[in-house]
Structures are given as structure tokens and as C-alpha cells.
């Protein structure tokens, strides 16, 4: 595929328009509803209206945060801040995290060769990576998502495997481009920023990301991150 600069610009404009216009439309319509009724709505309807407004604001904020992150990465202004923390607790917290597609889902299975072990890396960056990768795996597969964790030679190894639609082979070289979305998933919601953010964050951690995929069978993402001797 010839993904020219004109196509790239068109994709960016389309993504920006969609990701900002949709939540702003939701905000506008629901605020108008509240205004026209002077907030005098049945309690359940009022609560749902405020919830829709909150979700729309969260959507815009998340999108703008992603763009800001990529801008910092492109300017080489990302800095890692390693701390010691329990990875099991982090993963469990992420699966239970509100405002994610996979909130408290029973489709995510976690397999680990260690329990209650401290790792040392940037917790915020790793959290961002895992949220984006779990979101993709969950969204593009209606089946189980498996998260495997292991320690090998002072490296933390995390694999996230789904049984979803997979990535077309001819598009594998494009998946880390900001705003790029594969042809077979364009009908699903998404910004096309997740893999770009994950790649930039893993690079900041001096780690590696490897993606293998088979069309209509699924995708596996492997992360390799150096930790210190506390592992």
C-alpha cells in the first residue's frame, strides 16, 4: 500500500474531526436538554444526561492527552521515572479500571510465573502501554484475551494475545503510524493512536515491542522491559 503524505494528512484530519466532533455533539445536545428544562428532569434522566456529558469530556481529554504525549515523544522530551511496585497489583487495578472498554471484564485472563514480586520501571509509562494494548486486544476480539507475565534475565516479559480479526500482512509496517487504522477495523471506534503511544512509551523505557498477527486468527504483542536487581 502506498501510504502517501496526502493520505496521511487526510487520515489525520478525518480522525481529528471524528474524535472531537462526536463528543462535542453529545455535550451540546445534552447541555441543551438540561438548559431547556432548567435541570428540572426526572432524577434518572438527569443522572444519565450528566453521565453522557462526563463521558464525552473524558473522550476529548483522552484524545488530546494522546496527542500531547506523542508531541512530547517527537520532541524527545519524554523522561522515565523508575520506581519499585507490584506488577500483579497494577494489572489487577487496570482490569478493574473505570472508563476503559475492558472494565471488570471476565474475558481477560492473566497468567504469571511470579506473584507479589516487585519490578522497577516507570509505572506511569507502563500503565499507559498496557491500557492501550489491552484496549486494542479487547476491542478487536470477542473472545478471551490472555496476558502472560514472566521475568527473564532481569527483563520483564509481558505478552498480550487475542483471538481477533488480526492485522493484514500488507499493513504491518504501518501500524505504528499515528492515526493509522487498518482497513479491516475502520468500522470500529478508535483514534489510531494506541500503538503509536505504546511504541513511544516502550522506547522511553529502553524496551522492545514485537507484534505478530494472523488475519482472522488474532494478534500477539510481546513487551520486553529491563528492570533492576530487585526483580
JSON list of C-alpha atoms in Angstrom, two decimals:
[
{"chain": "A", "resi": 1, "resn": "UNK", "atom": "CA", "xyz": [0.00, 0.00, 0.00]},
{"chain": "A", "resi": 2, "resn": "UNK", "atom": "CA", "xyz": [1.28, 3.45, -0.91]},
{"chain": "A", "resi": 3, "resn": "UNK", "atom": "CA", "xyz": [0.55, 5.40, 2.22]},
{"chain": "A", "resi": 4, "resn": "UNK", "atom": "CA", "xyz": [1.48, 8.82, 0.82]},
{"chain": "A", "resi": 5, "resn": "UNK", "atom": "CA", "xyz": [1.76, 12.07, 2.75]},
{"chain": "A", "resi": 6, "resn": "UNK", "atom": "CA", "xyz": [-1.57, 13.22, 1.27]},
{"chain": "A", "resi": 7, "resn": "UNK", "atom": "CA", "xyz": [-3.25, 10.06, 2.55]},
{"chain": "A", "resi": 8, "resn": "UNK", "atom": "CA", "xyz": [-1.62, 10.59, 5.94]},
{"chain": "A", "resi": 9, "resn": "UNK", "atom": "CA", "xyz": [-2.89, 14.16, 6.16]},
{"chain": "A", "resi": 10, "resn": "UNK", "atom": "CA", "xyz": [-6.36, 13.05, 5.11]},
{"chain": "A", "resi": 11, "resn": "UNK", "atom": "CA", "xyz": [-6.35, 10.33, 7.78]},
{"chain": "A", "resi": 12, "resn": "UNK", "atom": "CA", "xyz": [-5.26, 12.82, 10.46]},
{"chain": "A", "resi": 13, "resn": "UNK", "atom": "CA", "xyz": [-7.94, 15.35, 9.51]},
{"chain": "A", "resi": 14, "resn": "UNK", "atom": "CA", "xyz": [-10.61, 12.64, 9.45]},
{"chain": "A", "resi": 15, "resn": "UNK", "atom": "CA", "xyz": [-9.56, 11.32, 12.87]},
{"chain": "A", "resi": 16, "resn": "UNK", "atom": "CA", "xyz": [-9.38, 14.78, 14.43]},
{"chain": "A", "resi": 17, "resn": "UNK", "atom": "CA", "xyz": [-12.79, 15.69, 13.05]},
{"chain": "A", "resi": 18, "resn": "UNK", "atom": "CA", "xyz": [-14.44, 12.49, 14.25]},
{"chain": "A", "resi": 19, "resn": "UNK", "atom": "CA", "xyz": [-12.81, 12.28, 17.68]},
{"chain": "A", "resi": 20, "resn": "UNK", "atom": "CA", "xyz": [-13.64, 15.88, 18.52]},
{"chain": "A", "resi": 21, "resn": "UNK", "atom": "CA", "xyz": [-16.96, 16.39, 16.74]},
{"chain": "A", "resi": 22, "resn": "UNK", "atom": "CA", "xyz": [-18.73, 13.32, 18.14]},
{"chain": "A", "resi": 23, "resn": "UNK", "atom": "CA", "xyz": [-18.23, 14.04, 21.87]},
{"chain": "A", "resi": 24, "resn": "UNK", "atom": "CA", "xyz": [-18.78, 17.77, 21.33]},
{"chain": "A", "resi": 25, "resn": "UNK", "atom": "CA", "xyz": [-22.11, 16.99, 19.66]},
{"chain": "A", "resi": 26, "resn": "UNK", "atom": "CA", "xyz": [-23.07, 14.80, 22.63]},
{"chain": "A", "resi": 27, "resn": "UNK", "atom": "CA", "xyz": [-22.10, 17.58, 25.03]},
{"chain": "A", "resi": 28, "resn": "UNK", "atom": "CA", "xyz": [-24.02, 20.21, 23.08]},
{"chain": "A", "resi": 29, "resn": "UNK", "atom": "CA", "xyz": [-27.23, 18.20, 22.80]},
{"chain": "A", "resi": 30, "resn": "UNK", "atom": "CA", "xyz": [-27.27, 17.14, 26.43]},
{"chain": "A", "resi": 31, "resn": "UNK", "atom": "CA", "xyz": [-26.42, 20.58, 27.78]},
{"chain": "A", "resi": 32, "resn": "UNK", "atom": "CA", "xyz": [-29.24, 21.98, 25.65]},
{"chain": "A", "resi": 33, "resn": "UNK", "atom": "CA", "xyz": [-31.58, 19.39, 27.18]},
{"chain": "A", "resi": 34, "resn": "UNK", "atom": "CA", "xyz": [-30.54, 20.44, 30.69]},
{"chain": "A", "resi": 35, "resn": "UNK", "atom": "CA", "xyz": [-30.83, 24.13, 29.82]},
{"chain": "A", "resi": 36, "resn": "UNK", "atom": "CA", "xyz": [-34.26, 23.87, 28.19]},
{"chain": "A", "resi": 37, "resn": "UNK", "atom": "CA", "xyz": [-35.61, 22.06, 31.24]},
{"chain": "A", "resi": 38, "resn": "UNK", "atom": "CA", "xyz": [-33.80, 24.24, 33.78]},
{"chain": "A", "resi": 39, "resn": "UNK", "atom": "CA", "xyz": [-32.33, 21.00, 35.18]},
{"chain": "A", "resi": 40, "resn": "UNK", "atom": "CA", "xyz": [-35.89, 20.04, 36.11]},
{"chain": "A", "resi": 41, "resn": "UNK", "atom": "CA", "xyz": [-35.70, 16.46, 34.81]},
{"chain": "A", "resi": 42, "resn": "UNK", "atom": "CA", "xyz": [-36.66, 13.14, 36.29]},
{"chain": "A", "resi": 43, "resn": "UNK", "atom": "CA", "xyz": [-33.77, 12.01, 38.51]},
{"chain": "A", "resi": 44, "resn": "UNK", "atom": "CA", "xyz": [-32.75, 9.03, 36.35]},
{"chain": "A", "resi": 45, "resn": "UNK", "atom": "CA", "xyz": [-32.79, 11.05, 33.12]},
{"chain": "A", "resi": 46, "resn": "UNK", "atom": "CA", "xyz": [-30.82, 13.87, 34.74]},
{"chain": "A", "resi": 47, "resn": "UNK", "atom": "CA", "xyz": [-28.20, 11.42, 36.02]},
{"chain": "A", "resi": 48, "resn": "UNK", "atom": "CA", "xyz": [-27.89, 9.77, 32.60]},
{"chain": "A", "resi": 49, "resn": "UNK", "atom": "CA", "xyz": [-27.56, 13.17, 30.94]},
{"chain": "A", "resi": 50, "resn": "UNK", "atom": "CA", "xyz": [-24.74, 14.23, 33.25]},
{"chain": "A", "resi": 51, "resn": "UNK", "atom": "CA", "xyz": [-23.06, 10.85, 32.72]},
{"chain": "A", "resi": 52, "resn": "UNK", "atom": "CA", "xyz": [-23.13, 11.28, 28.94]},
{"chain": "A", "resi": 53, "resn": "UNK", "atom": "CA", "xyz": [-21.58, 14.73, 29.32]},
{"chain": "A", "resi": 54, "resn": "UNK", "atom": "CA", "xyz": [-18.87, 13.34, 31.57]},
{"chain": "A", "resi": 55, "resn": "UNK", "atom": "CA", "xyz": [-18.08, 10.50, 29.15]},
{"chain": "A", "resi": 56, "resn": "UNK", "atom": "CA", "xyz": [-17.89, 12.95, 26.25]},
{"chain": "A", "resi": 57, "resn": "UNK", "atom": "CA", "xyz": [-15.46, 15.17, 28.18]},
{"chain": "A", "resi": 58, "resn": "UNK", "atom": "CA", "xyz": [-13.35, 12.13, 29.12]},
{"chain": "A", "resi": 59, "resn": "UNK", "atom": "CA", "xyz": [-13.23, 11.11, 25.45]},
{"chain": "A", "resi": 60, "resn": "UNK", "atom": "CA", "xyz": [-11.96, 14.52, 24.33]},
{"chain": "A", "resi": 61, "resn": "UNK", "atom": "CA", "xyz": [-9.47, 14.69, 27.20]},
{"chain": "A", "resi": 62, "resn": "UNK", "atom": "CA", "xyz": [-8.10, 11.21, 26.44]},
{"chain": "A", "resi": 63, "resn": "UNK", "atom": "CA", "xyz": [-7.70, 12.08, 22.77]},
{"chain": "A", "resi": 64, "resn": "UNK", "atom": "CA", "xyz": [-5.90, 15.36, 23.48]},
{"chain": "A", "resi": 65, "resn": "UNK", "atom": "CA", "xyz": [-3.70, 13.68, 26.11]},
{"chain": "A", "resi": 66, "resn": "UNK", "atom": "CA", "xyz": [-2.66, 11.14, 23.47]},
{"chain": "A", "resi": 67, "resn": "UNK", "atom": "CA", "xyz": [-1.71, 13.87, 21.01]},
{"chain": "A", "resi": 68, "resn": "UNK", "atom": "CA", "xyz": [0.21, 15.72, 23.75]},
{"chain": "A", "resi": 69, "resn": "UNK", "atom": "CA", "xyz": [2.09, 12.52, 24.65]},
{"chain": "A", "resi": 70, "resn": "UNK", "atom": "CA", "xyz": [3.13, 11.91, 21.04]},
{"chain": "A", "resi": 71, "resn": "UNK", "atom": "CA", "xyz": [4.20, 15.54, 20.71]},
{"chain": "A", "resi": 72, "resn": "UNK", "atom": "CA", "xyz": [6.46, 15.20, 23.76]},
{"chain": "A", "resi": 73, "resn": "UNK", "atom": "CA", "xyz": [7.88, 11.96, 22.37]},
{"chain": "A", "resi": 74, "resn": "UNK", "atom": "CA", "xyz": [8.57, 13.50, 18.97]},
{"chain": "A", "resi": 75, "resn": "UNK", "atom": "CA", "xyz": [10.39, 16.38, 20.65]},
{"chain": "A", "resi": 76, "resn": "UNK", "atom": "CA", "xyz": [12.35, 13.83, 22.73]},
{"chain": "A", "resi": 77, "resn": "UNK", "atom": "CA", "xyz": [11.02, 15.35, 25.93]},
{"chain": "A", "resi": 78, "resn": "UNK", "atom": "CA", "xyz": [9.70, 12.13, 27.50]},
{"chain": "A", "resi": 79, "resn": "UNK", "atom": "CA", "xyz": [11.52, 11.19, 30.69]},
{"chain": "A", "resi": 80, "resn": "UNK", "atom": "CA", "xyz": [11.22, 7.95, 32.62]},
{"chain": "A", "resi": 81, "resn": "UNK", "atom": "CA", "xyz": [10.91, 7.88, 36.39]},
{"chain": "A", "resi": 82, "resn": "UNK", "atom": "CA", "xyz": [11.63, 4.34, 37.63]},
{"chain": "A", "resi": 83, "resn": "UNK", "atom": "CA", "xyz": [10.06, 3.23, 40.90]},
{"chain": "A", "resi": 84, "resn": "UNK", "atom": "CA", "xyz": [9.52, -0.16, 42.58]},
{"chain": "A", "resi": 85, "resn": "UNK", "atom": "CA", "xyz": [5.97, -1.53, 42.51]},
{"chain": "A", "resi": 86, "resn": "UNK", "atom": "CA", "xyz": [3.99, -4.76, 42.45]},
{"chain": "A", "resi": 87, "resn": "UNK", "atom": "CA", "xyz": [3.08, -5.71, 38.88]},
{"chain": "A", "resi": 88, "resn": "UNK", "atom": "CA", "xyz": [0.29, -8.09, 39.92]},
{"chain": "A", "resi": 89, "resn": "UNK", "atom": "CA", "xyz": [-1.46, -5.26, 41.75]},
{"chain": "A", "resi": 90, "resn": "UNK", "atom": "CA", "xyz": [-1.02, -2.93, 38.78]},
{"chain": "A", "resi": 91, "resn": "UNK", "atom": "CA", "xyz": [-2.54, -5.43, 36.34]},
{"chain": "A", "resi": 92, "resn": "UNK", "atom": "CA", "xyz": [-5.48, -6.14, 38.61]},
{"chain": "A", "resi": 93, "resn": "UNK", "atom": "CA", "xyz": [-6.08, -2.41, 39.04]},
{"chain": "A", "resi": 94, "resn": "UNK", "atom": "CA", "xyz": [-6.03, -1.89, 35.28]},
{"chain": "A", "resi": 95, "resn": "UNK", "atom": "CA", "xyz": [-8.57, -4.64, 34.63]},
{"chain": "A", "resi": 96, "resn": "UNK", "atom": "CA", "xyz": [-10.84, -3.02, 37.22]},
{"chain": "A", "resi": 97, "resn": "UNK", "atom": "CA", "xyz": [-10.22, 0.50, 35.87]},
{"chain": "A", "resi": 98, "resn": "UNK", "atom": "CA", "xyz": [-13.29, 2.54, 35.01]},
{"chain": "A", "resi": 99, "resn": "UNK", "atom": "CA", "xyz": [-13.54, 4.43, 31.70]},
{"chain": "A", "resi": 100, "resn": "UNK", "atom": "CA", "xyz": [-11.91, 1.58, 29.78]},
{"chain": "A", "resi": 101, "resn": "UNK", "atom": "CA", "xyz": [-13.57, -0.78, 27.32]},
{"chain": "A", "resi": 102, "resn": "UNK", "atom": "CA", "xyz": [-12.45, -3.77, 29.36]},
{"chain": "A", "resi": 103, "resn": "UNK", "atom": "CA", "xyz": [-13.67, -2.51, 32.78]},
{"chain": "A", "resi": 104, "resn": "UNK", "atom": "CA", "xyz": [-14.09, -5.56, 35.07]},
{"chain": "A", "resi": 105, "resn": "UNK", "atom": "CA", "xyz": [-14.32, -7.89, 32.07]},
{"chain": "A", "resi": 106, "resn": "UNK", "atom": "CA", "xyz": [-14.21, -11.64, 32.54]},
{"chain": "A", "resi": 107, "resn": "UNK", "atom": "CA", "xyz": [-12.65, -12.02, 29.07]},
{"chain": "A", "resi": 108, "resn": "UNK", "atom": "CA", "xyz": [-9.17, -11.08, 30.31]},
{"chain": "A", "resi": 109, "resn": "UNK", "atom": "CA", "xyz": [-7.14, -13.98, 31.71]},
{"chain": "A", "resi": 110, "resn": "UNK", "atom": "CA", "xyz": [-3.84, -13.32, 33.48]},
{"chain": "A", "resi": 111, "resn": "UNK", "atom": "CA", "xyz": [-1.07, -15.91, 33.60]},
{"chain": "A", "resi": 112, "resn": "UNK", "atom": "CA", "xyz": [2.15, -15.26, 35.52]},
{"chain": "A", "resi": 113, "resn": "UNK", "atom": "CA", "xyz": [5.19, -17.23, 36.65]},
{"chain": "A", "resi": 114, "resn": "UNK", "atom": "CA", "xyz": [5.64, -14.99, 39.68]},
{"chain": "A", "resi": 115, "resn": "UNK", "atom": "CA", "xyz": [3.47, -13.49, 42.41]},
{"chain": "A", "resi": 116, "resn": "UNK", "atom": "CA", "xyz": [3.98, -10.48, 44.65]},
{"chain": "A", "resi": 117, "resn": "UNK", "atom": "CA", "xyz": [7.26, -9.53, 43.00]},
{"chain": "A", "resi": 118, "resn": "UNK", "atom": "CA", "xyz": [8.50, -6.01, 42.80]},
{"chain": "A", "resi": 119, "resn": "UNK", "atom": "CA", "xyz": [9.61, -4.65, 39.45]},
{"chain": "A", "resi": 120, "resn": "UNK", "atom": "CA", "xyz": [11.41, -1.38, 38.86]},
{"chain": "A", "resi": 121, "resn": "UNK", "atom": "CA", "xyz": [10.42, 0.75, 35.88]},
{"chain": "A", "resi": 122, "resn": "UNK", "atom": "CA", "xyz": [8.28, 3.80, 35.13]},
{"chain": "A", "resi": 123, "resn": "UNK", "atom": "CA", "xyz": [4.85, 2.86, 36.44]},
{"chain": "A", "resi": 124, "resn": "UNK", "atom": "CA", "xyz": [3.00, 5.64, 34.60]},
{"chain": "A", "resi": 125, "resn": "UNK", "atom": "CA", "xyz": [4.51, 4.78, 31.22]},
{"chain": "A", "resi": 126, "resn": "UNK", "atom": "CA", "xyz": [3.92, 1.05, 31.69]},
{"chain": "A", "resi": 127, "resn": "UNK", "atom": "CA", "xyz": [0.32, 1.75, 32.71]},
{"chain": "A", "resi": 128, "resn": "UNK", "atom": "CA", "xyz": [-0.24, 3.77, 29.54]},
{"chain": "A", "resi": 129, "resn": "UNK", "atom": "CA", "xyz": [1.25, 0.99, 27.40]},
{"chain": "A", "resi": 130, "resn": "UNK", "atom": "CA", "xyz": [-0.89, -1.72, 28.96]},
{"chain": "A", "resi": 131, "resn": "UNK", "atom": "CA", "xyz": [-4.11, 0.27, 28.79]},
{"chain": "A", "resi": 132, "resn": "UNK", "atom": "CA", "xyz": [-3.71, 0.91, 25.06]},
{"chain": "A", "resi": 133, "resn": "UNK", "atom": "CA", "xyz": [-2.69, -2.68, 24.28]},
{"chain": "A", "resi": 134, "resn": "UNK", "atom": "CA", "xyz": [-5.48, -4.21, 26.38]},
{"chain": "A", "resi": 135, "resn": "UNK", "atom": "CA", "xyz": [-7.98, -1.85, 24.82]},
{"chain": "A", "resi": 136, "resn": "UNK", "atom": "CA", "xyz": [-6.95, -2.94, 21.31]},
{"chain": "A", "resi": 137, "resn": "UNK", "atom": "CA", "xyz": [-6.95, -6.64, 22.16]},
{"chain": "A", "resi": 138, "resn": "UNK", "atom": "CA", "xyz": [-10.34, -6.43, 23.85]},
{"chain": "A", "resi": 139, "resn": "UNK", "atom": "CA", "xyz": [-11.94, -4.29, 21.16]},
{"chain": "A", "resi": 140, "resn": "UNK", "atom": "CA", "xyz": [-10.79, -6.33, 18.18]},
{"chain": "A", "resi": 141, "resn": "UNK", "atom": "CA", "xyz": [-11.67, -9.72, 19.66]},
{"chain": "A", "resi": 142, "resn": "UNK", "atom": "CA", "xyz": [-14.92, -11.07, 21.06]},
{"chain": "A", "resi": 143, "resn": "UNK", "atom": "CA", "xyz": [-13.05, -13.94, 22.68]},
{"chain": "A", "resi": 144, "resn": "UNK", "atom": "CA", "xyz": [-10.62, -14.32, 25.57]},
{"chain": "A", "resi": 145, "resn": "UNK", "atom": "CA", "xyz": [-7.61, -12.02, 25.90]},
{"chain": "A", "resi": 146, "resn": "UNK", "atom": "CA", "xyz": [-4.60, -13.64, 27.58]},
{"chain": "A", "resi": 147, "resn": "UNK", "atom": "CA", "xyz": [-1.97, -11.64, 29.47]},
{"chain": "A", "resi": 148, "resn": "UNK", "atom": "CA", "xyz": [1.24, -13.57, 30.24]},
{"chain": "A", "resi": 149, "resn": "UNK", "atom": "CA", "xyz": [3.95, -12.20, 32.55]},
{"chain": "A", "resi": 150, "resn": "UNK", "atom": "CA", "xyz": [7.42, -13.56, 33.16]},
{"chain": "A", "resi": 151, "resn": "UNK", "atom": "CA", "xyz": [10.90, -12.48, 34.31]},
{"chain": "A", "resi": 152, "resn": "UNK", "atom": "CA", "xyz": [13.84, -13.50, 32.11]},
{"chain": "A", "resi": 153, "resn": "UNK", "atom": "CA", "xyz": [17.39, -12.32, 32.82]},
{"chain": "A", "resi": 154, "resn": "UNK", "atom": "CA", "xyz": [16.36, -9.12, 34.59]},
{"chain": "A", "resi": 155, "resn": "UNK", "atom": "CA", "xyz": [13.82, -8.38, 31.86]},
{"chain": "A", "resi": 156, "resn": "UNK", "atom": "CA", "xyz": [10.09, -8.19, 32.40]},
{"chain": "A", "resi": 157, "resn": "UNK", "atom": "CA", "xyz": [8.30, -10.04, 29.60]},
{"chain": "A", "resi": 158, "resn": "UNK", "atom": "CA", "xyz": [4.62, -9.28, 29.01]},
{"chain": "A", "resi": 159, "resn": "UNK", "atom": "CA", "xyz": [2.61, -10.90, 26.22]},
{"chain": "A", "resi": 160, "resn": "UNK", "atom": "CA", "xyz": [-0.93, -9.86, 25.32]},
{"chain": "A", "resi": 161, "resn": "UNK", "atom": "CA", "xyz": [-2.67, -12.26, 22.97]},
{"chain": "A", "resi": 162, "resn": "UNK", "atom": "CA", "xyz": [-6.13, -12.03, 21.44]},
{"chain": "A", "resi": 163, "resn": "UNK", "atom": "CA", "xyz": [-8.15, -14.16, 19.03]},
{"chain": "A", "resi": 164, "resn": "UNK", "atom": "CA", "xyz": [-9.49, -11.29, 17.00]},
{"chain": "A", "resi": 165, "resn": "UNK", "atom": "CA", "xyz": [-9.57, -10.03, 13.45]},
{"chain": "A", "resi": 166, "resn": "UNK", "atom": "CA", "xyz": [-5.80, -9.84, 13.06]},
{"chain": "A", "resi": 167, "resn": "UNK", "atom": "CA", "xyz": [-3.72, -7.39, 11.04]},
{"chain": "A", "resi": 168, "resn": "UNK", "atom": "CA", "xyz": [-3.48, -7.61, 7.22]},
{"chain": "A", "resi": 169, "resn": "UNK", "atom": "CA", "xyz": [0.14, -8.55, 6.32]},
{"chain": "A", "resi": 170, "resn": "UNK", "atom": "CA", "xyz": [0.47, -5.65, 3.88]},
{"chain": "A", "resi": 171, "resn": "UNK", "atom": "CA", "xyz": [-0.37, -3.18, 6.66]},
{"chain": "A", "resi": 172, "resn": "UNK", "atom": "CA", "xyz": [2.02, -4.48, 9.35]},
{"chain": "A", "resi": 173, "resn": "UNK", "atom": "CA", "xyz": [4.64, -1.83, 8.51]},
{"chain": "A", "resi": 174, "resn": "UNK", "atom": "CA", "xyz": [2.10, 0.97, 9.03]},
{"chain": "A", "resi": 175, "resn": "UNK", "atom": "CA", "xyz": [0.50, 0.08, 12.36]},
{"chain": "A", "resi": 176, "resn": "UNK", "atom": "CA", "xyz": [2.74, 2.33, 14.49]},
{"chain": "A", "resi": 177, "resn": "UNK", "atom": "CA", "xyz": [1.96, 5.43, 12.47]},
{"chain": "A", "resi": 178, "resn": "UNK", "atom": "CA", "xyz": [-0.17, 7.95, 14.42]},
{"chain": "A", "resi": 179, "resn": "UNK", "atom": "CA", "xyz": [-3.83, 7.94, 13.32]},
{"chain": "A", "resi": 180, "resn": "UNK", "atom": "CA", "xyz": [-3.35, 4.91, 11.07]},
{"chain": "A", "resi": 181, "resn": "UNK", "atom": "CA", "xyz": [-6.17, 2.37, 11.23]},
{"chain": "A", "resi": 182, "resn": "UNK", "atom": "CA", "xyz": [-6.22, -0.93, 9.35]},
{"chain": "A", "resi": 183, "resn": "UNK", "atom": "CA", "xyz": [-8.85, -1.35, 6.68]},
{"chain": "A", "resi": 184, "resn": "UNK", "atom": "CA", "xyz": [-10.50, -4.31, 8.43]},
{"chain": "A", "resi": 185, "resn": "UNK", "atom": "CA", "xyz": [-11.26, -2.37, 11.66]},
{"chain": "A", "resi": 186, "resn": "UNK", "atom": "CA", "xyz": [-12.32, 1.04, 10.38]},
{"chain": "A", "resi": 187, "resn": "UNK", "atom": "CA", "xyz": [-15.93, 0.25, 11.21]},
{"chain": "A", "resi": 188, "resn": "UNK", "atom": "CA", "xyz": [-14.99, 0.09, 14.90]},
{"chain": "A", "resi": 189, "resn": "UNK", "atom": "CA", "xyz": [-14.42, 3.15, 17.05]},
{"chain": "A", "resi": 190, "resn": "UNK", "atom": "CA", "xyz": [-10.84, 4.22, 17.67]},
{"chain": "A", "resi": 191, "resn": "UNK", "atom": "CA", "xyz": [-8.32, 7.01, 17.21]},
{"chain": "A", "resi": 192, "resn": "UNK", "atom": "CA", "xyz": [-5.41, 5.14, 15.66]},
{"chain": "A", "resi": 193, "resn": "UNK", "atom": "CA", "xyz": [-3.11, 6.47, 18.41]},
{"chain": "A", "resi": 194, "resn": "UNK", "atom": "CA", "xyz": [-2.84, 3.46, 20.74]},
{"chain": "A", "resi": 195, "resn": "UNK", "atom": "CA", "xyz": [0.03, 1.58, 19.11]},
{"chain": "A", "resi": 196, "resn": "UNK", "atom": "CA", "xyz": [1.92, 4.82, 18.40]},
{"chain": "A", "resi": 197, "resn": "UNK", "atom": "CA", "xyz": [1.71, 5.78, 22.07]},
{"chain": "A", "resi": 198, "resn": "UNK", "atom": "CA", "xyz": [2.71, 2.27, 23.20]},
{"chain": "A", "resi": 199, "resn": "UNK", "atom": "CA", "xyz": [5.73, 2.25, 20.88]},
{"chain": "A", "resi": 200, "resn": "UNK", "atom": "CA", "xyz": [6.96, 5.68, 22.04]},
{"chain": "A", "resi": 201, "resn": "UNK", "atom": "CA", "xyz": [6.47, 4.76, 25.70]},
{"chain": "A", "resi": 202, "resn": "UNK", "atom": "CA", "xyz": [8.29, 1.42, 25.40]},
{"chain": "A", "resi": 203, "resn": "UNK", "atom": "CA", "xyz": [11.17, 3.17, 23.65]},
{"chain": "A", "resi": 204, "resn": "UNK", "atom": "CA", "xyz": [11.41, 5.62, 26.55]},
{"chain": "A", "resi": 205, "resn": "UNK", "atom": "CA", "xyz": [11.67, 2.61, 28.88]},
{"chain": "A", "resi": 206, "resn": "UNK", "atom": "CA", "xyz": [14.55, 1.25, 26.75]},
{"chain": "A", "resi": 207, "resn": "UNK", "atom": "CA", "xyz": [12.34, -1.70, 25.99]},
{"chain": "A", "resi": 208, "resn": "UNK", "atom": "CA", "xyz": [11.17, -3.56, 22.93]},
{"chain": "A", "resi": 209, "resn": "UNK", "atom": "CA", "xyz": [7.77, -4.24, 21.39]},
{"chain": "A", "resi": 210, "resn": "UNK", "atom": "CA", "xyz": [7.13, -7.04, 18.92]},
{"chain": "A", "resi": 211, "resn": "UNK", "atom": "CA", "xyz": [3.83, -7.72, 17.18]},
{"chain": "A", "resi": 212, "resn": "UNK", "atom": "CA", "xyz": [2.88, -10.87, 15.29]},
{"chain": "A", "resi": 213, "resn": "UNK", "atom": "CA", "xyz": [-0.53, -11.42, 13.75]},
{"chain": "A", "resi": 214, "resn": "UNK", "atom": "CA", "xyz": [-2.56, -13.72, 11.54]},
{"chain": "A", "resi": 215, "resn": "UNK", "atom": "CA", "xyz": [-5.58, -12.41, 9.71]},
{"chain": "A", "resi": 216, "resn": "UNK", "atom": "CA", "xyz": [-8.86, -13.64, 11.26]},
{"chain": "A", "resi": 217, "resn": "UNK", "atom": "CA", "xyz": [-6.91, -15.60, 13.90]},
{"chain": "A", "resi": 218, "resn": "UNK", "atom": "CA", "xyz": [-5.54, -12.98, 16.26]},
{"chain": "A", "resi": 219, "resn": "UNK", "atom": "CA", "xyz": [-2.62, -10.83, 17.35]},
{"chain": "A", "resi": 220, "resn": "UNK", "atom": "CA", "xyz": [0.16, -11.23, 19.91]},
{"chain": "A", "resi": 221, "resn": "UNK", "atom": "CA", "xyz": [2.06, -8.28, 21.36]},
{"chain": "A", "resi": 222, "resn": "UNK", "atom": "CA", "xyz": [5.30, -9.00, 23.25]},
{"chain": "A", "resi": 223, "resn": "UNK", "atom": "CA", "xyz": [6.93, -6.42, 25.51]},
{"chain": "A", "resi": 224, "resn": "UNK", "atom": "CA", "xyz": [10.46, -6.73, 26.87]},
{"chain": "A", "resi": 225, "resn": "UNK", "atom": "CA", "xyz": [11.46, -4.22, 29.55]},
{"chain": "A", "resi": 226, "resn": "UNK", "atom": "CA", "xyz": [14.65, -4.09, 31.58]},
{"chain": "A", "resi": 227, "resn": "UNK", "atom": "CA", "xyz": [14.18, -3.97, 35.36]},
{"chain": "A", "resi": 228, "resn": "UNK", "atom": "CA", "xyz": [16.87, -3.74, 38.03]},
{"chain": "A", "resi": 229, "resn": "UNK", "atom": "CA", "xyz": [18.19, -6.29, 40.55]},
{"chain": "A", "resi": 230, "resn": "UNK", "atom": "CA", "xyz": [15.07, -6.04, 42.71]},
{"chain": "A", "resi": 231, "resn": "UNK", "atom": "CA", "xyz": [13.24, -8.37, 40.32]}
]
